[in-house]
Amino acid sequence: EKARDFRCARLPNETGGVILGHFDTHSKICSIVDILPSPPDSQEWPMSYIRGCEGLSKQVQDIGERTLGQIGYVGEWHSHPDNCSVMPSGDDMQAYGWLDANMRAEGLPAIMLIIGEKEQWSFVAKT
């Protein structure tokens, strides 16, 4: 619901942000608990989105401190415009490749959520 509301508020532009949660690497489970909206320095267009970073690091750090390190960054989310599939585009897969390389360097999987119209969504992740 939160991703849908963020998406609707920014239409006709795409938007996005980060996914918060916890990885249980032993059980291979990711618990997603929240998402954050697009930082103010993000670039949003009808067919493209580039997430900014203004204030984001501090926001994620504060959440980690309040939860004693239990909740943190687990991935990225973004929206697709009306009349577009929620399947990842070529640009999405390129961004996912970057995300995957950076998360794997930490020993973690990469997760990307794409939200579209009519409550459609898809996750991009490697198992």
JSON list of N, CA and C in Angstrom, two decimals, residues 6-7 10-16 38 42-50 77-82 84-85 89 91-92 114-115:
[
{"chain": "A", "resi": 6, "resn": "PHE", "atom": "N", "xyz": [2.96, 6.10, -2.69]},
{"chain": "A", "resi": 6, "resn": "PHE", "atom": "CA", "xyz": [4.09, 6.90, -3.16]},
{"chain": "A", "resi": 6, "resn": "PHE", "atom": "C", "xyz": [4.03, 7.04, -4.68]},
{"chain": "A", "resi": 7, "resn": "ARG", "atom": "N", "xyz": [3.74, 5.91, -5.37]},
{"chain": "A", "resi": 7, "resn": "ARG", "atom": "CA", "xyz": [3.67, 5.91, -6.83]},
{"chain": "A", "resi": 7, "resn": "ARG", "atom": "C", "xyz": [2.58, 6.87, -7.32]},
{"chain": "A", "resi": 10, "resn": "ARG", "atom": "N", "xyz": [3.27, 10.61, -7.28]},
{"chain": "A", "resi": 10, "resn": "ARG", "atom": "CA", "xyz": [4.28, 11.15, -8.19]},
{"chain": "A", "resi": 10, "resn": "ARG", "atom": "C", "xyz": [3.92, 10.99, -9.67]},
{"chain": "A", "resi": 11, "resn": "LEU", "atom": "N", "xyz": [2.81, 10.32, -9.98]},
{"chain": "A", "resi": 11, "resn": "LEU", "atom": "CA", "xyz": [2.42, 10.16, -11.38]},
{"chain": "A", "resi": 11, "resn": "LEU", "atom": "C", "xyz": [2.27, 11.52, -12.05]},
{"chain": "A", "resi": 12, "resn": "PRO", "atom": "N", "xyz": [2.61, 11.69, -13.30]},
{"chain": "A", "resi": 12, "resn": "PRO", "atom": "CA", "xyz": [2.94, 10.65, -14.28]},
{"chain": "A", "resi": 12, "resn": "PRO", "atom": "C", "xyz": [4.40, 10.19, -14.22]},
{"chain": "A", "resi": 13, "resn": "ASN", "atom": "N", "xyz": [5.17, 10.73, -13.27]},
{"chain": "A", "resi": 13, "resn": "ASN", "atom": "CA", "xyz": [6.59, 10.35, -13.18]},
{"chain": "A", "resi": 13, "resn": "ASN", "atom": "C", "xyz": [6.77, 9.04, -12.44]},
{"chain": "A", "resi": 14, "resn": "GLU", "atom": "N", "xyz": [7.88, 8.39, -12.71]},
{"chain": "A", "resi": 14, "resn": "GLU", "atom": "CA", "xyz": [8.31, 7.25, -11.92]},
{"chain": "A", "resi": 14, "resn": "GLU", "atom": "C", "xyz": [8.90, 7.79, -10.62]},
{"chain": "A", "resi": 15, "resn": "THR", "atom": "N", "xyz": [8.91, 6.95, -9.61]},
{"chain": "A", "resi": 15, "resn": "THR", "atom": "CA", "xyz": [9.51, 7.31, -8.33]},
{"chain": "A", "resi": 15, "resn": "THR", "atom": "C", "xyz": [10.11, 6.05, -7.73]},
{"chain": "A", "resi": 16, "resn": "GLY", "atom": "N", "xyz": [10.67, 6.16, -6.57]},
{"chain": "A", "resi": 16, "resn": "GLY", "atom": "CA", "xyz": [11.26, 4.99, -5.93]},
{"chain": "A", "resi": 16, "resn": "GLY", "atom": "C", "xyz": [11.87, 5.35, -4.59]},
{"chain": "A", "resi": 38, "resn": "SER", "atom": "N", "xyz": [11.20, 8.48, -2.14]},
{"chain": "A", "resi": 38, "resn": "SER", "atom": "CA", "xyz": [12.26, 9.06, -2.96]},
{"chain": "A", "resi": 38, "resn": "SER", "atom": "C", "xyz": [12.93, 10.22, -2.24]},
{"chain": "A", "resi": 42, "resn": "SER", "atom": "N", "xyz": [16.34, 13.18, -5.89]},
{"chain": "A", "resi": 42, "resn": "SER", "atom": "CA", "xyz": [16.10, 12.18, -6.95]},
{"chain": "A", "resi": 42, "resn": "SER", "atom": "C", "xyz": [15.64, 12.87, -8.22]},
{"chain": "A", "resi": 43, "resn": "GLN", "atom": "N", "xyz": [15.84, 12.18, -9.34]},
{"chain": "A", "resi": 43, "resn": "GLN", "atom": "CA", "xyz": [15.39, 12.68, -10.63]},
{"chain": "A", "resi": 43, "resn": "GLN", "atom": "C", "xyz": [14.27, 11.78, -11.13]},
{"chain": "A", "resi": 44, "resn": "GLU", "atom": "N", "xyz": [13.09, 12.36, -11.34]},
{"chain": "A", "resi": 44, "resn": "GLU", "atom": "CA", "xyz": [11.91, 11.60, -11.71]},
{"chain": "A", "resi": 44, "resn": "GLU", "atom": "C", "xyz": [11.34, 12.12, -13.02]},
{"chain": "A", "resi": 45, "resn": "TRP", "atom": "N", "xyz": [11.15, 11.20, -13.97]},
{"chain": "A", "resi": 45, "resn": "TRP", "atom": "CA", "xyz": [10.57, 11.51, -15.27]},
{"chain": "A", "resi": 45, "resn": "TRP", "atom": "C", "xyz": [9.49, 10.48, -15.57]},
{"chain": "A", "resi": 46, "resn": "PRO", "atom": "N", "xyz": [8.66, 10.71, -16.58]},
{"chain": "A", "resi": 46, "resn": "PRO", "atom": "CA", "xyz": [7.61, 9.74, -16.90]},
{"chain": "A", "resi": 46, "resn": "PRO", "atom": "C", "xyz": [8.11, 8.34, -17.27]},
{"chain": "A", "resi": 47, "resn": "MET", "atom": "N", "xyz": [9.32, 8.22, -17.80]},
{"chain": "A", "resi": 47, "resn": "MET", "atom": "CA", "xyz": [9.80, 6.89, -18.19]},
{"chain": "A", "resi": 47, "resn": "MET", "atom": "C", "xyz": [11.17, 6.56, -17.60]},
{"chain": "A", "resi": 48, "resn": "SER", "atom": "N", "xyz": [11.55, 7.25, -16.52]},
{"chain": "A", "resi": 48, "resn": "SER", "atom": "CA", "xyz": [12.86, 6.99, -15.94]},
{"chain": "A", "resi": 48, "resn": "SER", "atom": "C", "xyz": [12.91, 7.52, -14.51]},
{"chain": "A", "resi": 49, "resn": "TYR", "atom": "N", "xyz": [13.78, 6.91, -13.71]},
{"chain": "A", "resi": 49, "resn": "TYR", "atom": "CA", "xyz": [13.94, 7.33, -12.32]},
{"chain": "A", "resi": 49, "resn": "TYR", "atom": "C", "xyz": [15.39, 7.11, -11.90]},
{"chain": "A", "resi": 50, "resn": "ILE", "atom": "N", "xyz": [15.98, 8.10, -11.28]},
{"chain": "A", "resi": 50, "resn": "ILE", "atom": "CA", "xyz": [17.31, 7.98, -10.70]},
{"chain": "A", "resi": 50, "resn": "ILE", "atom": "C", "xyz": [17.19, 8.39, -9.24]},
{"chain": "A", "resi": 77, "resn": "TRP", "atom": "N", "xyz": [13.39, -0.04, -4.51]},
{"chain": "A", "resi": 77, "resn": "TRP", "atom": "CA", "xyz": [12.08, -0.15, -5.15]},
{"chain": "A", "resi": 77, "resn": "TRP", "atom": "C", "xyz": [11.90, 1.05, -6.07]},
{"chain": "A", "resi": 78, "resn": "HIS", "atom": "N", "xyz": [11.12, 0.84, -7.12]},
{"chain": "A", "resi": 78, "resn": "HIS", "atom": "CA", "xyz": [10.74, 1.96, -7.98]},
{"chain": "A", "resi": 78, "resn": "HIS", "atom": "C", "xyz": [9.44, 1.63, -8.68]},
{"chain": "A", "resi": 79, "resn": "SER", "atom": "N", "xyz": [8.83, 2.66, -9.24]},
{"chain": "A", "resi": 79, "resn": "SER", "atom": "CA", "xyz": [7.55, 2.48, -9.92]},
{"chain": "A", "resi": 79, "resn": "SER", "atom": "C", "xyz": [7.73, 2.49, -11.43]},
{"chain": "A", "resi": 80, "resn": "HIS", "atom": "N", "xyz": [6.74, 1.93, -12.09]},
{"chain": "A", "resi": 80, "resn": "HIS", "atom": "CA", "xyz": [6.62, 2.04, -13.54]},
{"chain": "A", "resi": 80, "resn": "HIS", "atom": "C", "xyz": [5.34, 2.83, -13.81]},
{"chain": "A", "resi": 81, "resn": "PRO", "atom": "N", "xyz": [5.30, 3.55, -14.93]},
{"chain": "A", "resi": 81, "resn": "PRO", "atom": "CA", "xyz": [4.12, 4.37, -15.24]},
{"chain": "A", "resi": 81, "resn": "PRO", "atom": "C", "xyz": [2.93, 3.51, -15.65]},
{"chain": "A", "resi": 82, "resn": "ASP", "atom": "N", "xyz": [1.77, 4.16, -15.73]},
{"chain": "A", "resi": 82, "resn": "ASP", "atom": "CA", "xyz": [0.56, 3.49, -16.22]},
{"chain": "A", "resi": 82, "resn": "ASP", "atom": "C", "xyz": [0.81, 2.92, -17.61]},
{"chain": "A", "resi": 84, "resn": "CYS", "atom": "N", "xyz": [2.33, 0.31, -18.49]},
{"chain": "A", "resi": 84, "resn": "CYS", "atom": "CA", "xyz": [3.64, -0.34, -18.66]},
{"chain": "A", "resi": 84, "resn": "CYS", "atom": "C", "xyz": [3.70, -1.58, -17.79]},
{"chain": "A", "resi": 85, "resn": "SER", "atom": "N", "xyz": [4.38, -2.57, -18.28]},
{"chain": "A", "resi": 85, "resn": "SER", "atom": "CA", "xyz": [4.57, -3.81, -17.53]},
{"chain": "A", "resi": 85, "resn": "SER", "atom": "C", "xyz": [5.41, -3.55, -16.29]},
{"chain": "A", "resi": 89, "resn": "SER", "atom": "N", "xyz": [12.90, -3.55, -17.07]},
{"chain": "A", "resi": 89, "resn": "SER", "atom": "CA", "xyz": [13.40, -3.09, -18.36]},
{"chain": "A", "resi": 89, "resn": "SER", "atom": "C", "xyz": [14.89, -3.37, -18.45]},
{"chain": "A", "resi": 91, "resn": "ASP", "atom": "N", "xyz": [17.17, -1.06, -18.56]},
{"chain": "A", "resi": 91, "resn": "ASP", "atom": "CA", "xyz": [17.77, -0.15, -17.57]},
{"chain": "A", "resi": 91, "resn": "ASP", "atom": "C", "xyz": [17.63, -0.72, -16.16]},
{"chain": "A", "resi": 92, "resn": "ASP", "atom": "N", "xyz": [16.47, -1.33, -15.88]},
{"chain": "A", "resi": 92, "resn": "ASP", "atom": "CA", "xyz": [16.27, -1.94, -14.57]},
{"chain": "A", "resi": 92, "resn": "ASP", "atom": "C", "xyz": [17.27, -3.06, -14.34]},
{"chain": "A", "resi": 114, "resn": "ILE", "atom": "N", "xyz": [9.45, -3.65, -8.17]},
{"chain": "A", "resi": 114, "resn": "ILE", "atom": "CA", "xyz": [8.88, -2.74, -9.16]},
{"chain": "A", "resi": 114, "resn": "ILE", "atom": "C", "xyz": [7.37, -2.72, -8.95]},
{"chain": "A", "resi": 115, "resn": "ILE", "atom": "N", "xyz": [6.81, -1.54, -8.77]},
{"chain": "A", "resi": 115, "resn": "ILE", "atom": "CA", "xyz": [5.38, -1.39, -8.54]},
{"chain": "A", "resi": 115, "resn": "ILE", "atom": "C", "xyz": [4.75, -0.68, -9.74]}
]
